[in-house]
């Protein structure tokens, strides 16, 4: 069994020292989804929710969340992100919004948590903007799709799923 990396000699939580790691280009993509009633989806699609432009607010919320990940997740390093983007795909057949988040930097540690946080908070912002119409919305799944950089190099969800199935 490998040694635990986030505990000090006394077994207390500790942020990993990445000082000795090389600076590398690193990026990550994550996704989330929020499903809602036909009425809430129609209002979102038409830009008619009373609180305003749902997707514009969700985009800003996701970007802001990525930048604040180290404040939310205790052992994450504060990172100097060079790119954060969020894209939304409206899916009328399922009354859902597919959320894609992308984060990038040149640094000593990966940006997976930032991409996951961006996608998660964007979904929460959509929920907040639409909850008056549909408080029964469902968020998920939220997952990492791809990452580049670090020890593993390039990792993709499809590759992991295929390897685990064998």
Tab-separated table of N, CA and C in Angstrom:
chain	number	residue	atom	x	y	z
A	1	UNK	N	0.842	-1.175	0.000
A	1	UNK	CA	0.000	0.000	0.000
A	1	UNK	C	0.891	1.244	0.000
A	2	UNK	N	0.560	2.215	-0.819
A	2	UNK	CA	1.393	3.407	-0.898
A	2	UNK	C	1.162	4.298	0.318
A	3	UNK	N	2.170	5.115	0.592
A	3	UNK	CA	2.105	6.040	1.713
A	3	UNK	C	1.074	7.132	1.438
A	4	UNK	N	0.320	7.503	2.456
A	4	UNK	CA	-0.663	8.572	2.305
A	4	UNK	C	0.060	9.903	2.107
A	5	UNK	N	-0.436	10.706	1.174
A	5	UNK	CA	0.264	11.935	0.808
A	5	UNK	C	-0.243	13.180	1.517
A	6	UNK	N	-1.432	13.143	2.065
A	6	UNK	CA	-2.020	14.344	2.653
A	6	UNK	C	-2.077	14.298	4.177
A	7	UNK	N	-1.202	13.488	4.783
A	7	UNK	CA	-1.106	13.409	6.235
A	7	UNK	C	0.331	13.649	6.648
A	8	UNK	N	0.518	14.377	7.761
A	8	UNK	CA	1.880	14.571	8.266
A	8	UNK	C	2.269	13.389	9.151
A	9	UNK	N	3.424	13.475	9.819
A	9	UNK	CA	3.934	12.370	10.640
A	9	UNK	C	2.995	12.006	11.793
A	10	UNK	N	2.193	12.965	12.240
A	10	UNK	CA	1.259	12.722	13.349
A	10	UNK	C	-0.119	12.286	12.859
A	11	UNK	N	-0.291	12.091	11.545
A	11	UNK	CA	-1.571	11.675	10.998
A	11	UNK	C	-2.554	12.806	10.800
A	12	UNK	N	-2.063	14.029	10.830
A	12	UNK	CA	-2.911	15.204	10.650
A	12	UNK	C	-2.929	15.615	9.183
A	13	UNK	N	-4.032	16.186	8.758
A	13	UNK	CA	-4.148	16.654	7.379
A	13	UNK	C	-3.068	17.684	7.082
A	14	UNK	N	-2.492	17.586	5.886
A	14	UNK	CA	-1.409	18.481	5.491
A	14	UNK	C	-1.434	18.657	3.977
A	15	UNK	N	-1.238	19.875	3.515
A	15	UNK	CA	-1.188	20.124	2.074
A	15	UNK	C	0.157	19.628	1.547
A	16	UNK	N	0.126	18.905	0.450
A	16	UNK	CA	1.326	18.333	-0.153
A	16	UNK	C	2.280	19.442	-0.599
A	17	UNK	N	3.573	19.241	-0.392
A	17	UNK	CA	4.591	20.194	-0.841
A	17	UNK	C	4.913	19.888	-2.302
A	18	UNK	N	4.588	20.808	-3.204
A	18	UNK	CA	4.832	20.614	-4.633
A	18	UNK	C	6.013	21.453	-5.129
A	19	UNK	N	6.778	22.016	-4.196
A	19	UNK	CA	7.885	22.901	-4.552
A	19	UNK	C	8.842	22.242	-5.537
A	20	UNK	N	9.150	20.976	-5.351
A	20	UNK	CA	10.131	20.288	-6.190
A	20	UNK	C	9.610	19.823	-7.544
A	21	UNK	N	8.330	19.936	-7.774
A	21	UNK	CA	7.768	19.486	-9.055
A	21	UNK	C	8.091	20.489	-10.154
A	22	UNK	N	8.246	19.968	-11.360
A	22	UNK	CA	8.473	20.834	-12.513
A	22	UNK	C	7.185	21.547	-12.901
A	23	UNK	N	7.337	22.758	-13.394
A	23	UNK	CA	6.190	23.484	-13.937
A	23	UNK	C	5.868	22.881	-15.295
A	24	UNK	N	4.614	22.515	-15.480
A	24	UNK	CA	4.144	21.906	-16.729
A	24	UNK	C	2.835	22.552	-17.141
A	25	UNK	N	2.530	22.485	-18.440
A	25	UNK	CA	1.201	22.859	-18.899
A	25	UNK	C	0.249	21.776	-18.415
A	26	UNK	N	-0.843	22.198	-17.826
A	26	UNK	CA	-1.823	21.260	-17.288
A	26	UNK	C	-3.209	21.777	-17.629
A	27	UNK	N	-4.107	20.878	-17.950
A	27	UNK	CA	-5.488	21.271	-18.179
A	27	UNK	C	-6.412	20.134	-17.785
A	28	UNK	N	-7.681	20.481	-17.619
A	28	UNK	CA	-8.683	19.485	-17.235
A	28	UNK	C	-10.042	19.913	-17.754
A	29	UNK	N	-10.850	18.904	-18.100
A	29	UNK	CA	-12.243	19.122	-18.514
A	29	UNK	C	-13.141	18.302	-17.603
A	30	UNK	N	-14.225	18.933	-17.168
A	30	UNK	CA	-15.206	18.248	-16.320
A	30	UNK	C	-16.594	18.583	-16.853
A	31	UNK	N	-17.560	17.792	-16.422
A	31	UNK	CA	-18.935	18.042	-16.849
A	31	UNK	C	-19.888	17.853	-15.682
A	32	UNK	N	-21.037	18.488	-15.843
A	32	UNK	CA	-22.163	18.257	-14.955
A	32	UNK	C	-23.420	18.400	-15.788
A	33	UNK	N	-24.538	18.114	-15.177
A	33	UNK	CA	-25.822	18.199	-15.873
A	33	UNK	C	-26.869	18.597	-14.847
A	34	UNK	N	-27.838	19.368	-15.304
A	34	UNK	CA	-28.984	19.672	-14.457
A	34	UNK	C	-30.244	19.420	-15.267
A	35	UNK	N	-31.125	18.610	-14.696
A	35	UNK	CA	-32.395	18.262	-15.343
A	35	UNK	C	-33.512	18.985	-14.607
A	36	UNK	N	-34.518	19.405	-15.377
A	36	UNK	CA	-35.589	20.206	-14.797
A	36	UNK	C	-36.906	19.917	-15.483
A	37	UNK	N	-37.957	20.524	-14.995
A	37	UNK	CA	-39.286	20.358	-15.580
A	37	UNK	C	-39.332	21.004	-16.963
A	38	UNK	N	-40.320	20.609	-17.732
A	38	UNK	CA	-40.507	21.200	-19.064
A	38	UNK	C	-40.737	22.707	-18.967
A	39	UNK	N	-41.475	23.135	-17.960
A	39	UNK	CA	-41.752	24.564	-17.792
A	39	UNK	C	-40.474	25.360	-17.499
A	40	UNK	N	-39.674	24.868	-16.567
A	40	UNK	CA	-38.420	25.557	-16.226
A	40	UNK	C	-37.478	25.574	-17.425
A	41	UNK	N	-37.423	24.457	-18.156
A	41	UNK	CA	-36.553	24.380	-19.321
A	41	UNK	C	-37.010	25.356	-20.408
A	42	UNK	N	-38.301	25.451	-20.643
A	42	UNK	CA	-38.830	26.375	-21.651
A	42	UNK	C	-38.473	27.815	-21.293
A	43	UNK	N	-38.633	28.186	-20.040
A	43	UNK	CA	-38.277	29.539	-19.605
A	43	UNK	C	-36.786	29.797	-19.787
A	44	UNK	N	-35.960	28.809	-19.431
A	44	UNK	CA	-34.514	28.946	-19.603
A	44	UNK	C	-34.182	29.117	-21.089
A	45	UNK	N	-34.750	28.269	-21.913
A	45	UNK	CA	-34.484	28.311	-23.363
A	45	UNK	C	-34.885	29.643	-23.983
A	46	UNK	N	-35.953	30.243	-23.475
A	46	UNK	CA	-36.467	31.500	-24.021
A	46	UNK	C	-35.843	32.720	-23.337
A	47	UNK	N	-34.999	32.503	-22.348
A	47	UNK	CA	-34.417	33.615	-21.607
A	47	UNK	C	-35.457	34.368	-20.803
A	48	UNK	N	-36.466	33.666	-20.296
A	48	UNK	CA	-37.607	34.321	-19.665
A	48	UNK	C	-37.705	34.105	-18.153
A	49	UNK	N	-36.672	33.541	-17.521
A	49	UNK	CA	-36.729	33.391	-16.064
A	49	UNK	C	-36.692	34.768	-15.418
A	50	UNK	N	-37.439	34.946	-14.352
A	50	UNK	CA	-37.582	36.250	-13.707
A	50	UNK	C	-36.267	36.794	-13.149
A	51	UNK	N	-35.339	35.918	-12.786
A	51	UNK	CA	-34.076	36.384	-12.210
A	51	UNK	C	-33.093	36.875	-13.270
A	52	UNK	N	-33.377	36.638	-14.556
A	52	UNK	CA	-32.481	37.136	-15.594
A	52	UNK	C	-31.872	36.033	-16.431
A	53	UNK	N	-30.727	36.338	-17.024
A	53	UNK	CA	-30.025	35.437	-17.946
A	53	UNK	C	-29.358	34.309	-17.161
A	54	UNK	N	-30.023	33.190	-17.100
A	54	UNK	CA	-29.588	32.054	-16.291
A	54	UNK	C	-28.181	31.592	-16.678
A	55	UNK	N	-27.927	31.390	-17.954
A	55	UNK	CA	-26.636	30.840	-18.373
A	55	UNK	C	-25.502	31.837	-18.214
A	56	UNK	N	-25.777	33.122	-18.378
A	56	UNK	CA	-24.733	34.134	-18.151
A	56	UNK	C	-24.308	34.128	-16.685
A	57	UNK	N	-25.289	34.050	-15.798
A	57	UNK	CA	-24.979	33.995	-14.365
A	57	UNK	C	-24.223	32.713	-14.032
A	58	UNK	N	-24.653	31.589	-14.588
A	58	UNK	CA	-23.998	30.310	-14.327
A	58	UNK	C	-22.558	30.309	-14.840
A	59	UNK	N	-22.327	30.924	-15.978
A	59	UNK	CA	-20.968	30.994	-16.528
A	59	UNK	C	-20.048	31.777	-15.584
A	60	UNK	N	-20.495	32.940	-15.144
A	60	UNK	CA	-19.681	33.750	-14.225
A	60	UNK	C	-19.482	33.018	-12.900
A	61	UNK	N	-20.526	32.366	-12.399
A	61	UNK	CA	-20.417	31.616	-11.143
A	61	UNK	C	-19.381	30.499	-11.267
A	62	UNK	N	-19.399	29.784	-12.387
A	62	UNK	CA	-18.433	28.699	-12.593
A	62	UNK	C	-17.007	29.206	-12.676
A	63	UNK	N	-16.800	30.309	-13.384
A	63	UNK	CA	-15.452	30.891	-13.488
A	63	UNK	C	-14.980	31.334	-12.108
A	64	UNK	N	-15.829	32.030	-11.394
A	64	UNK	CA	-15.478	32.504	-10.061
A	64	UNK	C	-15.167	31.326	-9.136
A	65	UNK	N	-15.960	30.273	-9.220
A	65	UNK	CA	-15.750	29.092	-8.372
A	65	UNK	C	-14.408	28.432	-8.657
A	66	UNK	N	-14.036	28.318	-9.927
A	66	UNK	CA	-12.742	27.714	-10.264
A	66	UNK	C	-11.615	28.496	-9.600
A	67	UNK	N	-11.720	29.815	-9.611
A	67	UNK	CA	-10.681	30.660	-9.021
A	67	UNK	C	-10.647	30.563	-7.501
A	68	UNK	N	-11.729	30.099	-6.885
A	68	UNK	CA	-11.816	30.017	-5.422
A	68	UNK	C	-11.762	28.578	-4.900
A	69	UNK	N	-11.379	27.640	-5.736
A	69	UNK	CA	-11.390	26.231	-5.341
A	69	UNK	C	-10.564	25.978	-4.082
A	70	UNK	N	-9.397	26.581	-3.975
A	70	UNK	CA	-8.545	26.347	-2.805
A	70	UNK	C	-9.194	26.844	-1.515
A	71	UNK	N	-10.131	27.773	-1.615
A	71	UNK	CA	-10.849	28.244	-0.428
A	71	UNK	C	-11.968	27.276	-0.039
A	72	UNK	N	-12.416	26.466	-0.975
A	72	UNK	CA	-13.534	25.548	-0.734
A	72	UNK	C	-13.083	24.136	-0.385
A	73	UNK	N	-12.018	23.679	-1.016
A	73	UNK	CA	-11.508	22.315	-0.828
A	73	UNK	C	-10.224	22.435	0.003
A	74	UNK	N	-10.242	21.984	1.242
A	74	UNK	CA	-9.184	22.325	2.196
A	74	UNK	C	-7.736	22.054	1.779
A	75	UNK	N	-7.447	20.966	1.092
A	75	UNK	CA	-6.047	20.645	0.807
A	75	UNK	C	-5.624	20.988	-0.617
A	76	UNK	N	-6.462	21.706	-1.354
A	76	UNK	CA	-6.096	22.156	-2.700
A	76	UNK	C	-5.140	23.332	-2.618
A	77	UNK	N	-4.222	23.383	-3.562
A	77	UNK	CA	-3.299	24.516	-3.655
A	77	UNK	C	-3.981	25.681	-4.356
A	78	UNK	N	-3.703	26.906	-3.927
A	78	UNK	CA	-4.187	28.058	-4.699
A	78	UNK	C	-3.419	28.097	-6.022
A	79	UNK	N	-4.127	28.227	-7.118
A	79	UNK	CA	-3.492	28.141	-8.434
A	79	UNK	C	-3.659	29.436	-9.213
A	80	UNK	N	-2.714	29.693	-10.077
A	80	UNK	CA	-2.769	30.830	-10.990
A	80	UNK	C	-3.337	30.333	-12.318
A	81	UNK	N	-4.635	30.222	-12.390
A	81	UNK	CA	-5.293	29.745	-13.605
A	81	UNK	C	-5.048	30.724	-14.747
A	82	UNK	N	-4.807	30.170	-15.923
A	82	UNK	CA	-4.629	31.026	-17.103
A	82	UNK	C	-5.828	30.959	-18.028
A	83	UNK	N	-6.716	30.004	-17.811
A	83	UNK	CA	-7.914	29.859	-18.644
A	83	UNK	C	-8.982	29.116	-17.857
A	84	UNK	N	-10.187	29.657	-17.874
A	84	UNK	CA	-11.365	28.959	-17.360
A	84	UNK	C	-12.487	29.259	-18.331
A	85	UNK	N	-13.138	28.219	-18.833
A	85	UNK	CA	-14.290	28.443	-19.708
A	85	UNK	C	-15.382	27.441	-19.367
A	86	UNK	N	-16.608	27.880	-19.592
A	86	UNK	CA	-17.779	27.023	-19.394
A	86	UNK	C	-18.645	27.111	-20.624
A	87	UNK	N	-19.145	25.972	-21.046
A	87	UNK	CA	-20.065	25.900	-22.177
A	87	UNK	C	-21.309	25.151	-21.727
A	88	UNK	N	-22.424	25.551	-22.310
A	88	UNK	CA	-23.715	24.961	-21.965
A	88	UNK	C	-24.383	24.444	-23.225
A	89	UNK	N	-24.900	23.233	-23.137
A	89	UNK	CA	-25.665	22.652	-24.247
A	89	UNK	C	-27.068	22.355	-23.739
A	90	UNK	N	-28.040	23.031	-24.316
A	90	UNK	CA	-29.431	22.767	-23.954
A	90	UNK	C	-29.871	21.470	-24.612
A	91	UNK	N	-30.470	20.592	-23.861
A	91	UNK	CA	-30.904	19.293	-24.365
A	91	UNK	C	-32.418	19.170	-24.175
A	92	UNK	N	-33.170	19.642	-25.191
A	92	UNK	CA	-34.631	19.704	-25.082
A	92	UNK	C	-35.302	18.363	-24.813
A	93	UNK	N	-34.790	17.283	-25.388
A	93	UNK	CA	-35.429	15.974	-25.229
A	93	UNK	C	-35.456	15.528	-23.772
A	94	UNK	N	-34.466	15.955	-22.968
A	94	UNK	CA	-34.422	15.545	-21.559
A	94	UNK	C	-34.646	16.713	-20.600
A	95	UNK	N	-34.989	17.888	-21.148
A	95	UNK	CA	-35.172	19.095	-20.329
A	95	UNK	C	-33.976	19.297	-19.411
A	96	UNK	N	-32.785	19.224	-19.989
A	96	UNK	CA	-31.577	19.345	-19.180
A	96	UNK	C	-30.564	20.264	-19.851
A	97	UNK	N	-29.614	20.681	-19.045
A	97	UNK	CA	-28.498	21.488	-19.527
A	97	UNK	C	-27.235	20.702	-19.235
A	98	UNK	N	-26.441	20.462	-20.278
A	98	UNK	CA	-25.136	19.826	-20.128
A	98	UNK	C	-24.110	20.940	-19.950
A	99	UNK	N	-23.309	20.843	-18.906
A	99	UNK	CA	-22.326	21.865	-18.558
A	99	UNK	C	-20.937	21.286	-18.769
A	100	UNK	N	-20.105	21.996	-19.542
A	100	UNK	CA	-18.707	21.604	-19.744
A	100	UNK	C	-17.820	22.695	-19.176
A	101	UNK	N	-16.856	22.300	-18.354
A	101	UNK	CA	-15.916	23.250	-17.769
A	101	UNK	C	-14.504	22.865	-18.191
A	102	UNK	N	-13.696	23.878	-18.492
A	102	UNK	CA	-12.311	23.667	-18.906
A	102	UNK	C	-11.421	24.619	-18.109
A	103	UNK	N	-10.335	24.097	-17.541
A	103	UNK	CA	-9.367	24.909	-16.811
A	103	UNK	C	-7.962	24.583	-17.291
A	104	UNK	N	-7.116	25.617	-17.288
A	104	UNK	CA	-5.748	25.452	-17.776
A	104	UNK	C	-4.803	26.325	-16.974
A	105	UNK	N	-3.532	25.880	-16.888
A	105	UNK	CA	-2.464	26.660	-16.275
A	105	UNK	C	-1.117	26.059	-16.628
A	106	UNK	N	-0.080	26.787	-16.281
A	106	UNK	CA	1.282	26.261	-16.267
A	106	UNK	C	1.656	26.238	-14.792
A	107	UNK	N	1.825	25.036	-14.224
A	107	UNK	CA	2.055	24.966	-12.791
A	107	UNK	C	2.578	23.630	-12.339
A	108	UNK	N	2.636	23.477	-11.021
A	108	UNK	CA	3.206	22.287	-10.398
A	108	UNK	C	2.163	21.251	-9.977
A	109	UNK	N	0.894	21.600	-10.093
A	109	UNK	CA	-0.169	20.669	-9.694
A	109	UNK	C	-1.351	20.826	-10.645
A	110	UNK	N	-2.170	19.802	-10.713
A	110	UNK	CA	-3.245	19.750	-11.699
A	110	UNK	C	-4.432	20.643	-11.381
A	111	UNK	N	-5.326	20.732	-12.357
A	111	UNK	CA	-6.493	21.608	-12.258
A	111	UNK	C	-7.809	20.839	-12.299
A	112	UNK	N	-7.764	19.552	-11.930
A	112	UNK	CA	-8.983	18.746	-11.944
A	112	UNK	C	-10.037	19.297	-10.992
A	113	UNK	N	-9.623	19.638	-9.789
A	113	UNK	CA	-10.588	20.118	-8.796
A	113	UNK	C	-11.205	21.446	-9.226
A	114	UNK	N	-10.436	22.270	-9.913
A	114	UNK	CA	-10.963	23.542	-10.385
A	114	UNK	C	-12.013	23.327	-11.465
A	115	UNK	N	-11.764	22.395	-12.381
A	115	UNK	CA	-12.748	22.105	-13.427
A	115	UNK	C	-14.014	21.495	-12.828
A	116	UNK	N	-13.854	20.570	-11.884
A	116	UNK	CA	-15.009	19.962	-11.228
A	116	UNK	C	-15.801	20.994	-10.421
A	117	UNK	N	-15.101	21.882	-9.766
A	117	UNK	CA	-15.768	22.926	-8.982
A	117	UNK	C	-16.521	23.879	-9.898
A	118	UNK	N	-15.903	24.253	-11.013
A	118	UNK	CA	-16.565	25.150	-11.967
A	118	UNK	C	-17.862	24.533	-12.487
A	119	UNK	N	-17.807	23.263	-12.887
A	119	UNK	CA	-19.008	22.590	-13.409
A	119	UNK	C	-20.078	22.466	-12.321
A	120	UNK	N	-19.671	22.134	-11.114
A	120	UNK	CA	-20.616	21.957	-10.007
A	120	UNK	C	-21.312	23.261	-9.646
A	121	UNK	N	-20.537	24.326	-9.514
A	121	UNK	CA	-21.120	25.602	-9.105
A	121	UNK	C	-21.973	26.196	-10.225
A	122	UNK	N	-21.593	25.974	-11.470
A	122	UNK	CA	-22.450	26.426	-12.579
A	122	UNK	C	-23.817	25.739	-12.489
A	123	UNK	N	-23.824	24.442	-12.186
A	123	UNK	CA	-25.096	23.722	-12.028
A	123	UNK	C	-25.889	24.278	-10.843
A	124	UNK	N	-25.204	24.579	-9.762
A	124	UNK	CA	-25.882	25.156	-8.601
A	124	UNK	C	-26.455	26.534	-8.908
A	125	UNK	N	-25.741	27.312	-9.708
A	125	UNK	CA	-26.242	28.639	-10.084
A	125	UNK	C	-27.492	28.518	-10.947
A	126	UNK	N	-27.506	27.549	-11.855
A	126	UNK	CA	-28.704	27.318	-12.661
A	126	UNK	C	-29.856	26.934	-11.734
A	127	UNK	N	-29.576	26.061	-10.789
A	127	UNK	CA	-30.609	25.678	-9.820
A	127	UNK	C	-31.150	26.913	-9.110
A	128	UNK	N	-30.257	27.751	-8.621
A	128	UNK	CA	-30.672	28.943	-7.887
A	128	UNK	C	-31.539	29.866	-8.738
A	129	UNK	N	-31.182	30.006	-10.000
A	129	UNK	CA	-31.922	30.907	-10.885
A	129	UNK	C	-33.299	30.353	-11.260
A	130	UNK	N	-33.458	29.030	-11.227
A	130	UNK	CA	-34.694	28.389	-11.708
A	130	UNK	C	-35.546	27.761	-10.606
A	131	UNK	N	-35.095	27.776	-9.367
A	131	UNK	CA	-35.764	27.038	-8.291
A	131	UNK	C	-37.183	27.505	-7.994
A	132	UNK	N	-37.497	28.762	-8.293
A	132	UNK	CA	-38.861	29.245	-8.037
A	132	UNK	C	-39.876	28.522	-8.919
A	133	UNK	N	-39.424	28.091	-10.097
A	133	UNK	CA	-40.304	27.382	-11.026
A	133	UNK	C	-40.259	25.881	-10.777
A	134	UNK	N	-39.075	25.355	-10.432
A	134	UNK	CA	-38.927	23.906	-10.259
A	134	UNK	C	-37.925	23.595	-9.148
A	135	UNK	N	-38.378	23.449	-7.918
A	135	UNK	CA	-37.453	23.110	-6.835
A	135	UNK	C	-37.004	21.641	-6.856
A	136	UNK	N	-37.552	20.828	-7.759
A	136	UNK	CA	-37.212	19.402	-7.825
A	136	UNK	C	-36.152	19.092	-8.887
A	137	UNK	N	-35.430	20.108	-9.351
A	137	UNK	CA	-34.370	19.856	-10.338
A	137	UNK	C	-33.354	18.870	-9.778
A	138	UNK	N	-32.678	18.160	-10.684
A	138	UNK	CA	-31.686	17.162	-10.290
A	138	UNK	C	-30.354	17.523	-10.936
A	139	UNK	N	-29.316	17.558	-10.119
A	139	UNK	CA	-27.958	17.830	-10.606
A	139	UNK	C	-27.183	16.520	-10.627
A	140	UNK	N	-26.474	16.261	-11.741
A	140	UNK	CA	-25.577	15.125	-11.822
A	140	UNK	C	-25.847	14.280	-13.052
A	141	UNK	N	-24.912	13.464	-13.407
A	141	UNK	CA	-23.636	13.278	-12.730
A	141	UNK	C	-22.669	14.431	-13.001
A	142	UNK	N	-21.755	14.617	-12.069
A	142	UNK	CA	-20.633	15.539	-12.226
A	142	UNK	C	-19.385	14.685	-12.219
A	143	UNK	N	-18.533	14.873	-13.239
A	143	UNK	CA	-17.352	14.004	-13.300
A	143	UNK	C	-16.233	14.638	-14.123
A	144	UNK	N	-15.030	14.152	-13.875
A	144	UNK	CA	-13.860	14.549	-14.646
A	144	UNK	C	-13.876	13.789	-15.962
A	145	UNK	N	-13.653	14.494	-17.051
A	145	UNK	CA	-13.628	13.865	-18.370
A	145	UNK	C	-12.214	13.628	-18.880
A	146	UNK	N	-11.332	14.569	-18.569
A	146	UNK	CA	-9.991	14.497	-19.156
A	146	UNK	C	-9.051	15.400	-18.375
A	147	UNK	N	-7.783	14.990	-18.314
A	147	UNK	CA	-6.739	15.834	-17.734
A	147	UNK	C	-5.429	15.590	-18.467
A	148	UNK	N	-4.611	16.623	-18.510
A	148	UNK	CA	-3.278	16.518	-19.114
A	148	UNK	C	-2.260	17.121	-18.158
A	149	UNK	N	-1.070	16.529	-18.168
A	149	UNK	CA	0.023	17.018	-17.335
A	149	UNK	C	0.199	16.152	-16.106
A	150	UNK	N	1.341	16.308	-15.462
A	150	UNK	CA	1.615	15.543	-14.250
A	150	UNK	C	2.121	14.148	-14.541
A	151	UNK	N	2.191	13.327	-13.486
A	151	UNK	CA	2.735	11.964	-13.589
A	151	UNK	C	1.983	11.100	-14.588
A	152	UNK	N	0.653	11.202	-14.586
A	152	UNK	CA	-0.161	10.359	-15.465
A	152	UNK	C	-0.134	10.811	-16.913
A	153	UNK	N	0.303	12.024	-17.164
A	153	UNK	CA	0.270	12.527	-18.530
A	153	UNK	C	-1.153	12.837	-18.944
A	154	UNK	N	-1.595	12.206	-20.023
A	154	UNK	CA	-2.936	12.444	-20.547
A	154	UNK	C	-3.852	11.320	-20.075
A	155	UNK	N	-4.923	11.682	-19.385
A	155	UNK	CA	-5.915	10.731	-18.898
A	155	UNK	C	-7.274	11.152	-19.427
A	156	UNK	N	-8.051	10.159	-19.886
A	156	UNK	CA	-9.419	10.416	-20.349
A	156	UNK	C	-10.354	9.415	-19.700
A	157	UNK	N	-11.573	9.856	-19.417
A	157	UNK	CA	-12.571	8.990	-18.793
A	157	UNK	C	-12.814	7.732	-19.616
A	158	UNK	N	-12.926	7.855	-20.927
A	158	UNK	CA	-13.185	6.694	-21.776
A	158	UNK	C	-12.086	5.646	-21.617
A	159	UNK	N	-10.836	6.096	-21.542
A	159	UNK	CA	-9.722	5.156	-21.359
A	159	UNK	C	-9.821	4.466	-20.009
A	160	UNK	N	-10.142	5.205	-18.969
A	160	UNK	CA	-10.250	4.634	-17.625
A	160	UNK	C	-11.374	3.613	-17.584
A	161	UNK	N	-12.505	3.926	-18.188
A	161	UNK	CA	-13.658	3.024	-18.189
A	161	UNK	C	-13.320	1.734	-18.921
A	162	UNK	N	-12.627	1.851	-20.071
A	162	UNK	CA	-12.247	0.656	-20.839
A	162	UNK	C	-11.268	-0.208	-20.045
A	163	UNK	N	-10.287	0.424	-19.381
A	163	UNK	CA	-9.288	-0.310	-18.611
A	163	UNK	C	-9.944	-1.024	-17.445
A	164	UNK	N	-10.875	-0.359	-16.743
A	164	UNK	CA	-11.540	-0.960	-15.600
A	164	UNK	C	-12.430	-2.125	-16.021
A	165	UNK	N	-12.952	-2.109	-17.235
A	165	UNK	CA	-13.864	-3.162	-17.709
A	165	UNK	C	-13.102	-4.441	-18.042
A	166	UNK	N	-11.819	-4.323	-18.336
A	166	UNK	CA	-11.027	-5.505	-18.757
A	166	UNK	C	-10.727	-6.448	-17.620
